[in-house]
């Protein structure tokens, strides 16, 4: 006898949620409260000592947020998750569990500009040293491994270039080095790619993008794959050693294959404080219910727009992994057979000036610094999201000065193409 | 029996039917995982018996410690072994000498001994290894969802609010096996190496 397995769309609607025990409310209620009453002193002590399941204070956990956590864990095929205030907060909380001052982690060069910035400057001040690997040269990750390496960080589909990363190949390097592989799956979402199936040990998201999907809420999440042995070799003392703040509990021994998510909650979120508002969690949950439908439309539109641009006389190049002939097309076919996402870049024969002109001529596309909205978005990364980088870094990150980035929405594709057409000829 | 990954239906049946649980290696120290699990299972209405020769004369949440399984002096449905893998075989041998055999032998998270398991199974005893009954109960009832843990179950029914000593329904729809297959795979790889 086997248990029947619900599909992805069923999980997107149901996982983590059930009618409210008190009122029977079917939609997940917004538990907009800071704190939760204890039954008695013993109950309070058990909760504080991590001995009982339950709620204490919204900085540590909240019932609305818990539904979001379980839902994303289910969609990614992980054992547990922790929701936080933003994608960037997720990255800090993850690395705080893994690195101590003087430690290193290896990150892909092709990353969201804000992440390159966070790793290069903010994390340096914590004594966490980033080494760079080039996803186009997998061996560069292996060469960057030292005895101080504690983790490898990549994006499944990279921002802004839309390139697809060979997750399994980098996972093999992480495994050999005895360190966890962290995959930022923001741009793919679990609908297109499930990094855990390809060897990721931790998945992070900026929920702000396609998962929430409507451009109305910041949020981030950390998913524990349950695959990493934290006690081996005493490399990760936050998980393997007795914790003084919890009377000597060892997190890995106590929580087994969801220990990493618990460490992020009780050692990271509790102490660093980037809690997600329950109201945002509600909006994000509502967004996730339609994730499969939206991603289908996002991908269909992106492909149509990319094809249009590729055939346009004023366009120099289109970089969309969904197009046959693209450098990343075979990786896209392997990792994201349902579609290569909705984010890509292109460059104009007229260079930087033509790019700036195009952005100002568009009437339907919004010029702003976000991706993964229902609305189609446009930006010139070199002067905005990636402006802190020097020209060489920009080019390596896929944000050369002549590059324009599009995040294709779920409008009618004919209208998006018409808007681009008029902006290119204007 | 595949001990790398259990079907929810197997775990559910065990937790729904056993009433008394002897916990071998139960600790009175309130930061040890055995203490957490003992307390939780007692709160969920199981008849708990702490077994630990080092603590005879003391009691755990009002239940007196006994030195050995034979000293319990009455049949128990399940033996939950809170010992390292290396200490499993003598406990299983001791269990197999009881006048009334237990229905289930459960080995804690991290503990596994395939030979001892095979012996117990040959005597008609169900075996679970490398799992925690507190976590499994919390998961199948979805009580563990408060911690952001993937319960791998779904339900469209309104659940009651849990109170002290209350048994929760474990009969939710399972999303089992597949959705955390990665962690089961990792456990298998680890066991193949060791
Ligand atoms: C791939 C990727 N990761 C992380 C982030 C940071 O997320 P947040 O803005 O939610 O902090 C972004 C934001 O643009 C992103 O695109």
Coordinates of C-alpha atoms and ligand atoms in Angstrom, one line a residue:
Chain A
X1 CA 0.0 0.0 0.0
X2 CA 1.4 3.4 -0.9
X3 CA 0.3 6.8 0.2
X4 CA -1.0 8.9 -2.7
X5 CA 1.0 11.9 -3.5
X6 CA -0.8 15.2 -4.2
X7 CA 0.6 17.2 -7.1
X8 CA 2.4 20.6 -7.1
X9 CA -0.8 22.7 -7.7
X10 CA -2.6 21.0 -4.9
X11 CA 0.2 21.7 -2.5
X12 CA 0.4 25.3 -3.7
X13 CA -3.2 25.7 -2.5
X14 CA -3.4 23.5 0.6
X15 CA 0.0 22.7 2.1
X16 CA 0.3 24.1 5.6
X17 CA -3.2 25.4 5.8
X18 CA -6.3 24.0 7.4
X19 CA -9.5 25.5 8.7
X20 CA -8.9 27.7 11.8
X21 CA -9.5 25.5 14.9
X22 CA -11.4 28.3 16.8
X23 CA -13.5 29.9 14.1
X24 CA -13.5 27.5 11.2
X25 CA -12.2 30.2 8.9
X26 CA -11.1 28.6 5.6
X27 CA -8.7 31.2 4.4
X28 CA -5.6 31.5 6.6
X29 CA -6.3 34.1 9.2
X30 CA -3.9 37.0 9.7
X31 CA -2.7 36.5 13.3
X32 CA -1.8 40.2 13.7
X33 CA -0.5 39.9 17.3
X34 CA 2.9 40.2 18.9
X35 CA 2.4 37.5 21.5
X36 CA 0.5 34.5 22.6
X37 CA -0.8 33.6 26.1
X38 CA 0.7 30.6 27.9
X39 CA -1.6 27.9 29.5
X40 CA 0.5 28.0 32.7
X41 CA 4.1 28.4 33.9
X42 CA 5.1 24.9 32.9
X43 CA 3.7 25.5 29.4
X44 CA 5.7 28.7 29.1
X45 CA 8.9 27.1 30.3
X46 CA 8.4 24.2 27.9
X47 CA 8.0 26.6 25.0
X48 CA 11.0 28.7 25.9
X49 CA 13.1 25.6 26.4
X50 CA 12.1 24.3 22.9
X51 CA 10.4 21.3 24.4
X52 CA 6.8 21.9 23.2
X53 CA 5.3 23.0 19.8
X54 CA 3.6 26.4 20.0
X55 CA 3.7 30.1 19.8
X56 CA 5.5 32.6 22.1
X57 CA 6.2 35.9 20.3
X58 CA 5.9 36.9 16.6
X59 CA 9.7 37.6 16.3
X60 CA 10.2 33.9 16.8
X61 CA 7.1 32.5 15.1
X62 CA 3.6 33.3 14.1
X63 CA 0.7 31.0 13.0
X64 CA 0.2 32.9 9.7
X65 CA 3.9 32.7 8.9
X66 CA 3.9 29.0 9.9
X67 CA 1.4 28.2 7.1
X68 CA 3.7 30.0 4.6
X69 CA 6.7 28.2 6.0
X70 CA 5.1 24.7 5.6
X71 CA 3.8 25.6 2.2
X72 CA 7.1 26.6 0.7
X73 CA 8.9 23.7 2.4
X74 CA 6.3 21.3 0.8
X75 CA 6.7 23.0 -2.7
X76 CA 10.5 22.7 -2.5
X77 CA 10.5 19.2 -1.1
X78 CA 12.3 20.3 2.1
X79 CA 11.8 19.2 5.7
X80 CA 11.1 22.6 7.2
X81 CA 11.3 26.4 6.5
X82 CA 11.6 29.7 8.2
X83 CA 10.1 32.9 6.8
X84 CA 11.9 36.2 7.4
X85 CA 11.4 39.8 6.4
X86 CA 13.2 39.8 3.1
X87 CA 15.4 37.7 0.8
X88 CA 18.5 39.5 2.1
X89 CA 17.5 38.7 5.7
X90 CA 17.3 35.0 4.7
X91 CA 20.9 35.2 3.4
X92 CA 22.2 36.8 6.7
X93 CA 20.3 34.3 8.9
X94 CA 21.6 31.3 6.9
X95 CA 25.2 32.3 6.9
X96 CA 25.1 33.3 10.6
X97 CA 24.5 29.6 11.4
X98 CA 27.4 28.4 9.2
X99 CA 30.2 31.0 9.5
X100 CA 32.3 32.4 12.2
X101 CA 34.7 35.3 11.8
X102 CA 37.6 34.3 9.6
X103 CA 35.6 31.6 7.8
X104 CA 34.9 31.6 4.0
X105 CA 32.1 30.8 1.6
X106 CA 32.2 30.5 -2.1
X107 CA 29.6 32.4 -4.1
X108 CA 28.8 32.4 -7.9
X109 CA 29.8 35.6 -9.6
X110 CA 26.5 35.7 -11.4
X111 CA 24.2 36.9 -8.6
X112 CA 21.7 39.6 -7.9
X113 CA 23.8 42.8 -7.5
X114 CA 22.4 43.4 -4.0
X115 CA 23.7 40.0 -3.0
X116 CA 27.2 40.7 -4.4
X117 CA 27.1 43.9 -2.5
X118 CA 25.9 42.2 0.8
X119 CA 28.6 39.5 0.5
X120 CA 31.4 41.9 -0.4
X121 CA 30.8 44.7 2.1
X122 CA 28.3 43.9 4.8
X123 CA 29.5 40.4 5.4
X124 CA 33.1 41.4 5.3
X125 CA 32.5 43.5 8.4
X126 CA 31.3 40.3 10.2
X127 CA 34.6 38.6 9.2
X128 CA 32.8 36.3 6.7
X129 CA 35.0 36.2 3.6
X130 CA 33.5 35.6 0.2
X131 CA 35.4 33.8 -2.6
X132 CA 34.0 33.9 -6.1
X133 CA 33.3 31.0 -8.4
X134 CA 32.3 31.4 -12.1
X135 CA 29.3 29.3 -13.0
X136 CA 30.6 29.1 -16.6
X137 CA 33.7 27.4 -15.3
X138 CA 32.6 24.9 -12.7
X139 CA 36.2 24.0 -11.8
X140 CA 36.6 27.5 -10.4
X141 CA 34.4 26.5 -7.5
X142 CA 36.6 23.5 -6.7
X143 CA 39.7 25.7 -6.9
X144 CA 38.3 28.2 -4.4
X145 CA 37.8 25.5 -1.7
X146 CA 40.1 26.0 1.3
X147 CA 40.0 24.5 4.9
X148 CA 38.0 27.6 5.9
X149 CA 35.2 27.1 3.4
X150 CA 31.9 26.6 5.1
X151 CA 29.3 26.9 2.3
X152 CA 28.7 27.4 -1.4
X153 CA 26.0 29.9 -2.6
X154 CA 24.5 30.0 -6.1
X155 CA 21.4 31.2 -7.9
X156 CA 19.4 28.6 -9.8
X157 CA 18.5 31.1 -12.5
X158 CA 20.7 34.2 -12.1
X159 CA 19.6 37.8 -11.9
X160 CA 19.9 39.8 -14.1
X161 CA 21.3 37.5 -16.9
X162 CA 18.6 34.8 -16.7
X163 CA 21.4 32.2 -17.1
X164 CA 20.8 28.7 -15.7
X165 CA 23.3 27.2 -13.2
X166 CA 24.5 23.6 -13.3
X167 CA 23.2 22.9 -9.7
X168 CA 24.2 19.2 -9.7
X169 CA 27.7 19.8 -10.8
X170 CA 28.3 22.4 -8.1
X171 CA 26.5 20.1 -5.5
X172 CA 29.1 17.4 -6.3
X173 CA 31.9 19.9 -5.4
X174 CA 30.1 20.9 -2.2
X175 CA 29.7 17.3 -1.2
X176 CA 33.4 16.6 -1.8
X177 CA 34.3 19.6 0.2
X178 CA 31.9 18.6 3.0
X179 CA 30.0 21.9 2.9
X180 CA 26.3 22.6 2.3
X181 CA 25.1 24.0 -1.1
X182 CA 22.8 27.0 -0.7
X183 CA 20.7 27.8 -3.7
X184 CA 18.8 31.1 -4.2
X185 CA 15.8 29.8 -6.1
X186 CA 14.0 33.2 -6.3
X187 CA 13.8 33.5 -10.1
X188 CA 13.0 29.9 -10.9
X189 CA 10.5 29.3 -8.0
X190 CA 9.9 25.6 -7.2
X191 CA 7.4 25.4 -10.0
X192 CA 10.3 25.6 -12.6
X193 CA 13.2 24.1 -10.6
X194 CA 13.4 22.2 -7.3
X195 CA 17.1 22.6 -6.3
X196 CA 16.8 20.0 -3.6
X197 CA 16.2 17.3 -6.2
X198 CA 19.5 18.3 -7.8
X199 CA 21.6 18.3 -4.5
X200 CA 20.9 21.6 -2.7
X201 CA 21.1 21.4 1.1
X202 CA 19.5 24.8 1.7
X203 CA 17.2 26.8 -0.5
X204 CA 16.6 30.5 0.0
X205 CA 14.1 32.8 -1.6
X206 CA 13.3 36.4 -2.0
X207 CA 9.5 35.8 -1.6
X208 CA 9.2 39.4 -2.8
X209 CA 9.4 38.2 -6.4
X210 CA 7.4 35.5 -8.2
X211 CA 6.3 33.6 -5.1
X212 CA 4.3 36.5 -3.7
X213 CA 4.1 37.6 -7.3
X214 CA 2.1 40.8 -7.2
X215 CA 4.8 43.4 -6.3
X216 CA 3.1 44.2 -3.0
X217 CA 5.1 42.5 -0.2
X218 CA 8.7 42.0 0.9
X219 CA 9.5 38.6 2.3
X220 CA 12.2 35.9 2.4
X221 CA 12.4 32.2 3.3
X222 CA 14.9 29.6 4.2
X223 CA 14.2 25.9 3.3
X224 CA 16.0 23.0 5.0
X225 CA 16.5 20.0 2.7
X226 CA 17.3 17.8 5.7
X227 CA 20.2 16.3 3.8
X228 CA 23.3 17.7 5.5
X229 CA 25.0 16.0 8.5
X230 CA 25.8 18.9 10.7
X231 CA 27.5 16.9 13.4
X232 CA 30.2 15.5 11.2
X233 CA 33.7 16.9 11.9
X234 CA 32.5 19.6 14.3
X235 CA 32.5 22.2 11.5
X236 CA 29.2 23.7 12.4
X237 CA 29.2 24.3 16.2
X238 CA 25.9 26.3 16.1
X239 CA 24.2 23.0 15.2
X240 CA 26.4 20.4 16.8
X241 CA 27.5 21.9 20.1
X242 CA 25.5 22.5 23.3
X243 CA 23.8 25.9 23.1
X244 CA 24.3 28.0 26.3
X245 CA 21.2 30.1 25.5
X246 CA 19.1 26.9 25.6
X247 CA 20.6 25.2 28.7
X248 CA 23.0 23.1 26.6
X249 CA 20.6 21.7 24.0
X250 CA 22.4 20.4 20.8
X251 CA 20.2 21.5 18.0
X252 CA 21.1 18.8 15.5
X253 CA 20.8 16.0 18.0
X254 CA 17.4 17.2 19.1
X255 CA 15.8 18.2 15.8
X256 CA 17.4 15.8 13.4
X257 CA 16.7 16.4 9.7
X258 CA 15.0 19.8 10.3
X259 CA 17.7 21.1 12.7
X260 CA 19.0 23.8 10.3
X261 CA 15.6 25.4 10.0
X262 CA 15.2 25.4 13.8
X263 CA 18.7 26.9 14.3
X264 CA 17.8 29.7 11.9
X265 CA 14.7 30.4 13.9
X266 CA 15.9 30.1 17.5
X267 CA 19.5 31.3 17.0
X268 CA 19.1 33.5 13.9
X269 CA 15.7 35.1 13.7
X270 CA 15.3 35.3 17.5
X271 CA 18.5 37.2 18.0
X272 CA 18.9 39.2 14.8
X273 CA 15.2 40.0 14.6
X274 CA 14.2 40.3 10.9
X275 CA 10.7 38.9 11.5
X276 CA 8.1 38.8 8.6
X277 CA 4.9 40.7 9.3
X278 CA 1.9 38.3 9.4
X279 CA 0.1 40.6 7.0
X280 CA 2.9 40.1 4.4
X281 CA 2.8 36.4 5.0
X282 CA -0.9 36.4 4.2
X283 CA -0.4 38.3 1.0
X284 CA 2.4 36.0 0.0
X285 CA 0.4 32.9 0.7
X286 CA -2.4 34.2 -1.4
X287 CA 0.1 34.8 -4.2
X288 CA 1.5 31.3 -3.9
X289 CA -2.0 29.7 -4.5
X290 CA -1.8 30.8 -8.1
X291 CA 2.0 30.3 -8.6
X292 CA 1.6 27.4 -11.2
X293 CA -0.8 29.4 -13.3
X294 CA 1.2 32.6 -13.2
X295 CA 4.5 30.9 -13.9
X296 CA 3.0 29.2 -17.0
X297 CA 1.9 32.6 -18.3
X298 CA 5.1 34.4 -17.3
X299 CA 7.1 31.8 -19.2
X300 CA 4.9 31.7 -22.3
X301 CA 5.0 35.6 -22.5
X302 CA 8.7 35.7 -21.9
X303 CA 9.4 33.3 -24.7
X304 CA 7.2 35.3 -27.1
X305 CA 8.8 38.6 -26.2
X306 CA 12.3 37.1 -26.5
X307 CA 11.5 35.7 -29.9
X308 CA 10.1 39.1 -31.0
X309 CA 13.2 41.0 -29.8
X310 CA 15.6 38.4 -31.3
X311 CA 14.0 39.1 -34.7
X312 CA 14.1 42.9 -34.4
X313 CA 16.6 44.9 -36.5
X314 CA 17.6 47.3 -33.7
X315 CA 18.4 44.5 -31.2
X316 CA 22.0 43.3 -31.0
X317 CA 21.5 40.3 -28.8
X318 CA 18.9 38.6 -26.6
X319 CA 20.0 36.4 -23.7
X320 CA 17.1 34.1 -22.8
X321 CA 17.8 30.5 -21.9
X322 CA 14.4 29.6 -23.3
X323 CA 15.5 30.3 -26.8
X324 CA 17.1 27.5 -28.8
X325 CA 20.7 28.5 -29.6
X326 CA 21.1 30.4 -26.3
X327 CA 24.3 29.6 -24.4
X328 CA 22.2 28.2 -21.5
X329 CA 19.5 26.5 -23.5
X330 CA 20.7 23.0 -22.8
X331 CA 21.0 23.7 -19.0
X332 CA 17.5 25.2 -19.2
X333 CA 16.2 22.1 -20.9
X334 CA 17.7 19.9 -18.2
X335 CA 16.8 21.9 -15.1
X336 CA 13.7 23.9 -16.1
X337 CA 11.9 21.9 -18.8
X338 CA 8.6 23.8 -18.1
X339 CA 10.1 27.1 -19.0
X340 CA 13.2 29.2 -18.5
X341 CA 11.6 31.9 -16.3
X342 CA 10.4 35.4 -17.1
X343 CA 13.6 37.4 -16.6
X344 CA 16.1 38.0 -19.3
X345 CA 18.4 40.7 -20.8
X346 CA 19.0 42.1 -24.3
X347 CA 21.3 44.7 -25.7
X348 CA 20.6 47.2 -28.5
X349 CA 22.8 48.0 -31.4
X350 CA 22.6 51.7 -30.3
X351 CA 24.4 50.8 -27.0
X352 CA 23.9 52.5 -23.7
X353 CA 22.0 55.6 -25.1
X354 CA 19.6 53.5 -27.0
X355 CA 18.9 51.4 -23.9
X356 CA 18.2 54.5 -21.8
X357 CA 15.9 55.8 -24.6
X358 CA 14.0 52.6 -24.8
X359 CA 13.3 52.6 -21.1
X360 CA 11.9 56.1 -21.2
X361 CA 9.7 55.4 -24.3
X362 CA 7.9 52.3 -22.9
X363 CA 4.3 52.9 -21.9
X364 CA 3.2 49.6 -20.4
X365 CA 6.5 48.3 -18.9
X366 CA 7.2 50.0 -15.6
X367 CA 10.7 51.3 -15.0
X368 CA 11.6 50.0 -11.5
X369 CA 13.9 48.0 -9.4
X370 CA 12.0 44.8 -8.9
X371 CA 11.3 41.5 -10.7
X372 CA 8.6 38.9 -10.6
X373 CA 5.5 41.2 -10.6
X374 CA 2.2 40.5 -12.5
X375 CA 3.2 43.7 -14.4
X376 CA 6.0 43.7 -16.9
X377 CA 9.1 45.6 -15.7
X378 CA 12.2 47.1 -17.3
X379 CA 15.4 48.3 -15.9
X380 CA 18.9 49.3 -16.9
X381 CA 21.0 47.3 -14.4
X382 CA 24.3 49.0 -15.0
X383 CA 23.0 52.3 -13.7
X384 CA 20.7 50.9 -10.9
X385 CA 20.7 47.4 -9.3
X386 CA 24.4 46.7 -10.3
X387 CA 25.6 50.3 -10.1
X388 CA 27.9 49.6 -7.1
X389 CA 30.0 47.2 -9.2
X390 CA 32.9 48.3 -11.4
X391 CA 32.6 47.7 -15.2
X392 CA 34.5 44.4 -15.1
X393 CA 32.3 43.1 -12.3
X394 CA 29.2 44.3 -14.1
X395 CA 30.1 42.4 -17.2
X396 CA 30.9 39.3 -15.2
X397 CA 27.5 39.5 -13.5
X398 CA 25.7 39.8 -16.9
X399 CA 25.0 43.6 -16.4
X400 CA 27.2 45.2 -19.0
X401 CA 26.5 48.9 -19.7
X402 CA 24.5 48.2 -22.9
X403 CA 22.3 45.6 -21.3
X404 CA 18.5 46.1 -20.6
X405 CA 16.7 43.7 -18.2
X406 CA 13.1 42.7 -18.6
X407 CA 10.8 40.9 -16.1
X408 CA 7.9 39.8 -18.2
X409 CA 4.4 39.9 -16.5
X410 CA 1.2 38.1 -17.1
X411 CA -0.5 40.7 -19.4
X412 CA -1.5 39.8 -23.0
X413 CA 1.8 39.1 -24.9
X414 CA 0.5 41.0 -28.0
X415 CA 0.3 44.2 -25.9
X416 CA 3.8 43.7 -24.5
X417 CA 5.3 43.2 -28.0
X418 CA 3.4 46.3 -29.3
X419 CA 4.8 48.4 -26.5
X420 CA 8.3 47.3 -27.2
X421 CA 7.8 47.8 -30.9
X422 CA 6.6 51.4 -30.5
X423 CA 9.4 52.2 -28.0
X424 CA 12.1 50.8 -30.3
X425 CA 10.8 52.8 -33.3
X426 CA 10.0 56.0 -31.3
Chain B
X1 CA 10.6 -3.8 5.5
X2 CA 12.4 -0.7 4.1
X3 CA 14.0 1.1 7.0
X4 CA 15.4 3.9 4.9
X5 CA 12.0 5.5 4.5
X6 CA 8.7 4.6 6.2
X7 CA 5.2 5.1 4.8
X8 CA 3.1 7.4 6.9
X9 CA 0.5 4.6 7.0
X10 CA 2.9 2.4 8.9
X11 CA 3.9 5.1 11.5
X12 CA 0.3 6.2 11.8
X13 CA -0.9 2.7 12.6
X14 CA 1.7 2.3 15.3
X15 CA 1.0 5.6 17.0
X16 CA -2.8 5.1 16.7
X17 CA -2.7 1.7 18.4
X18 CA 0.0 1.6 21.1
X19 CA -1.1 2.8 24.5
X20 CA 1.9 2.1 26.8
X21 CA 5.5 3.0 26.0
X22 CA 8.6 2.0 28.0
X23 CA 11.4 4.5 27.2
X24 CA 14.8 2.9 27.7
X25 CA 17.4 5.6 28.4
X26 CA 14.9 8.2 29.6
X27 CA 16.7 11.0 31.3
X28 CA 15.4 13.2 34.2
X29 CA 17.6 16.0 32.9
X30 CA 15.2 18.5 31.3
X31 CA 17.4 19.5 28.4
X32 CA 17.9 16.0 27.1
X33 CA 15.9 15.0 24.0
X34 CA 14.6 11.9 25.9
X35 CA 13.0 14.1 28.5
X36 CA 11.3 16.3 25.8
X37 CA 9.9 13.2 24.1
X38 CA 8.8 11.5 27.3
X39 CA 6.9 14.6 28.4
X40 CA 5.3 15.2 25.1
X41 CA 4.1 11.6 24.7
X42 CA 2.7 11.7 28.3
X43 CA 0.9 14.9 27.4
X44 CA -0.6 13.2 24.4
X45 CA -2.1 10.5 26.6
X46 CA 0.4 7.7 26.3
X47 CA 1.1 5.6 29.4
X48 CA 4.8 6.3 29.8
X49 CA 7.3 4.2 31.8
X50 CA 10.9 5.5 32.3
X51 CA 13.6 2.7 32.2
X52 CA 17.0 3.7 33.3
X53 CA 19.0 1.7 36.0
X54 CA 21.0 4.9 36.9
X55 CA 17.9 6.7 38.2
X56 CA 16.0 4.0 40.1
X57 CA 14.4 5.6 43.2
X58 CA 13.7 8.8 41.3
X59 CA 10.7 9.5 39.1
X60 CA 10.1 11.3 35.8
X61 CA 7.0 13.6 35.7
X62 CA 5.5 11.4 38.5
X63 CA 6.4 8.0 36.9
X64 CA 8.9 6.0 38.9
X65 CA 12.1 4.8 37.1
X66 CA 12.6 1.1 36.7
X67 CA 16.0 -0.6 36.2
X68 CA 15.1 -2.9 33.3
X69 CA 12.3 -4.0 31.0
X70 CA 11.7 -7.1 33.1
X71 CA 11.2 -4.9 36.2
X72 CA 8.2 -3.2 34.6
X73 CA 6.1 -6.2 35.7
X74 CA 3.3 -5.8 33.1
X75 CA 3.1 -6.0 29.3
X76 CA 3.9 -2.9 27.3
X77 CA 2.9 -2.1 23.7
X78 CA 6.0 -0.3 22.6
X79 CA 9.7 0.0 23.7
X80 CA 11.3 3.3 22.7
X81 CA 15.1 2.9 22.8
X82 CA 16.9 6.2 23.6
X83 CA 20.4 4.8 23.2
X84 CA 23.2 5.0 20.7
X85 CA 23.2 2.5 17.9
X86 CA 26.0 0.5 19.6
X87 CA 23.8 -0.1 22.7
X88 CA 20.7 -1.3 20.8
X89 CA 21.4 -5.1 20.6
X90 CA 21.3 -5.9 24.3
X91 CA 18.1 -4.0 24.7
X92 CA 16.4 -5.8 21.8
X93 CA 17.6 -9.2 23.3
X94 CA 16.1 -8.2 26.7
X95 CA 12.8 -7.3 25.0
X96 CA 12.7 -10.6 23.2
X97 CA 12.9 -12.4 26.6
X98 CA 9.9 -10.7 28.0
X99 CA 6.9 -12.9 28.9
X100 CA 4.6 -10.8 26.7
X101 CA 6.5 -9.4 23.7
X102 CA 6.0 -5.7 22.9
X103 CA 4.1 -5.0 19.6
X104 CA 6.7 -2.4 18.5
X105 CA 10.4 -1.6 19.1
X106 CA 11.2 2.0 18.2
X107 CA 14.8 3.3 18.0
X108 CA 15.4 7.0 18.3
X109 CA 16.6 9.5 15.8
X110 CA 20.2 8.6 15.0
X111 CA 19.9 5.0 16.3
X112 CA 19.8 2.1 13.9
X113 CA 20.8 -1.6 14.0
X114 CA 19.6 -3.6 11.1
X115 CA 20.5 -7.0 12.6
X116 CA 18.7 -6.3 15.9
X117 CA 15.7 -5.1 13.8
X118 CA 15.7 -8.3 11.8
X119 CA 15.6 -10.4 15.0
X120 CA 12.7 -8.4 16.4
X121 CA 10.8 -8.6 13.1
X122 CA 11.3 -12.4 13.0
X123 CA 9.5 -12.5 16.4
X124 CA 6.6 -10.6 14.9
X125 CA 7.5 -7.2 16.3
X126 CA 7.2 -4.0 14.2
X127 CA 10.3 -1.9 14.1
X128 CA 11.0 1.8 13.5
X129 CA 14.5 3.1 13.4
X130 CA 16.1 6.5 13.3
X131 CA 12.9 8.4 14.0
X132 CA 11.5 10.3 17.0
X133 CA 7.9 9.4 18.1
X134 CA 7.4 13.0 19.4
X135 CA 8.3 14.4 16.0
X136 CA 6.3 11.8 14.1
X137 CA 3.2 12.4 16.3
X138 CA 3.6 16.1 15.9
X139 CA 4.0 15.7 12.2
X140 CA 1.1 13.4 11.5
X141 CA -1.2 15.5 13.7
X142 CA 0.3 18.6 12.1
X143 CA 1.0 20.1 15.6
X144 CA 4.6 20.4 14.5
X145 CA 3.6 22.8 11.8
X146 CA 3.8 25.6 14.4
X147 CA 7.6 25.3 14.0
X148 CA 7.5 25.7 10.2
X149 CA 8.1 21.9 9.7
X150 CA 6.7 20.2 6.7
X151 CA 4.2 17.8 8.1
X152 CA 3.8 16.2 4.7
X153 CA 0.1 15.9 5.4
X154 CA -3.0 17.9 4.3
X155 CA -6.5 18.3 5.7
X156 CA -9.6 20.3 4.9
X157 CA -11.1 19.5 8.3
X158 CA -11.3 21.8 11.3
X159 CA -9.0 20.5 14.0
X160 CA -9.8 20.7 17.7
X161 CA -7.6 22.9 20.0
X162 CA -5.3 20.5 21.8
X163 CA -5.6 20.3 25.5
X164 CA -3.5 18.5 28.2
X165 CA -3.7 14.7 27.8
X166 CA -5.6 14.9 24.5
X167 CA -5.0 12.5 21.7
X168 CA -4.9 14.2 18.3
X169 CA -6.2 12.8 15.1
X170 CA -3.3 11.5 13.0
X171 CA -5.6 10.6 10.1
X172 CA -4.8 13.3 7.7
X173 CA -4.0 12.9 4.0
X174 CA -0.4 12.0 3.5
X175 CA 2.0 13.7 1.1
X176 CA 4.4 11.2 2.3
X177 CA 7.6 9.7 0.9
X178 CA 8.1 11.9 -2.1
X179 CA 8.1 15.3 -0.7
X180 CA 11.0 14.9 1.6
X181 CA 12.6 12.1 -0.5
X182 CA 15.9 14.1 -0.4
X183 CA 16.3 13.7 3.3
X184 CA 15.4 10.0 3.1
X185 CA 18.0 9.6 0.4
X186 CA 20.6 11.4 2.5
X187 CA 19.9 9.1 5.4
X188 CA 20.3 6.1 3.1
X189 CA 23.6 7.3 1.8
X190 CA 24.9 7.8 5.3
X191 CA 23.8 4.3 6.3
X192 CA 25.5 2.8 3.2
X193 CA 28.7 4.5 4.2
X194 CA 28.7 3.5 7.8
Ligands
LIG1 C1 17.8 36.6 -6.9 C2 17.5 37.5 -5.8 N1 17.9 37.2 -4.5 C3 17.7 38.0 -3.5 C4 17.1 39.2 -3.6 C5 16.9 40.0 -2.4 O1 15.6 40.0 -1.9 P1 14.9 41.1 -1.1 O2 14.8 42.3 -1.9 O3 13.6 40.4 -0.8 O4 15.7 41.3 0.2 C6 16.7 39.6 -4.9 C7 16.0 40.9 -5.0 O5 16.0 41.5 -6.1 C8 16.9 38.7 -6.0 O6 16.5 39.1 -7.2

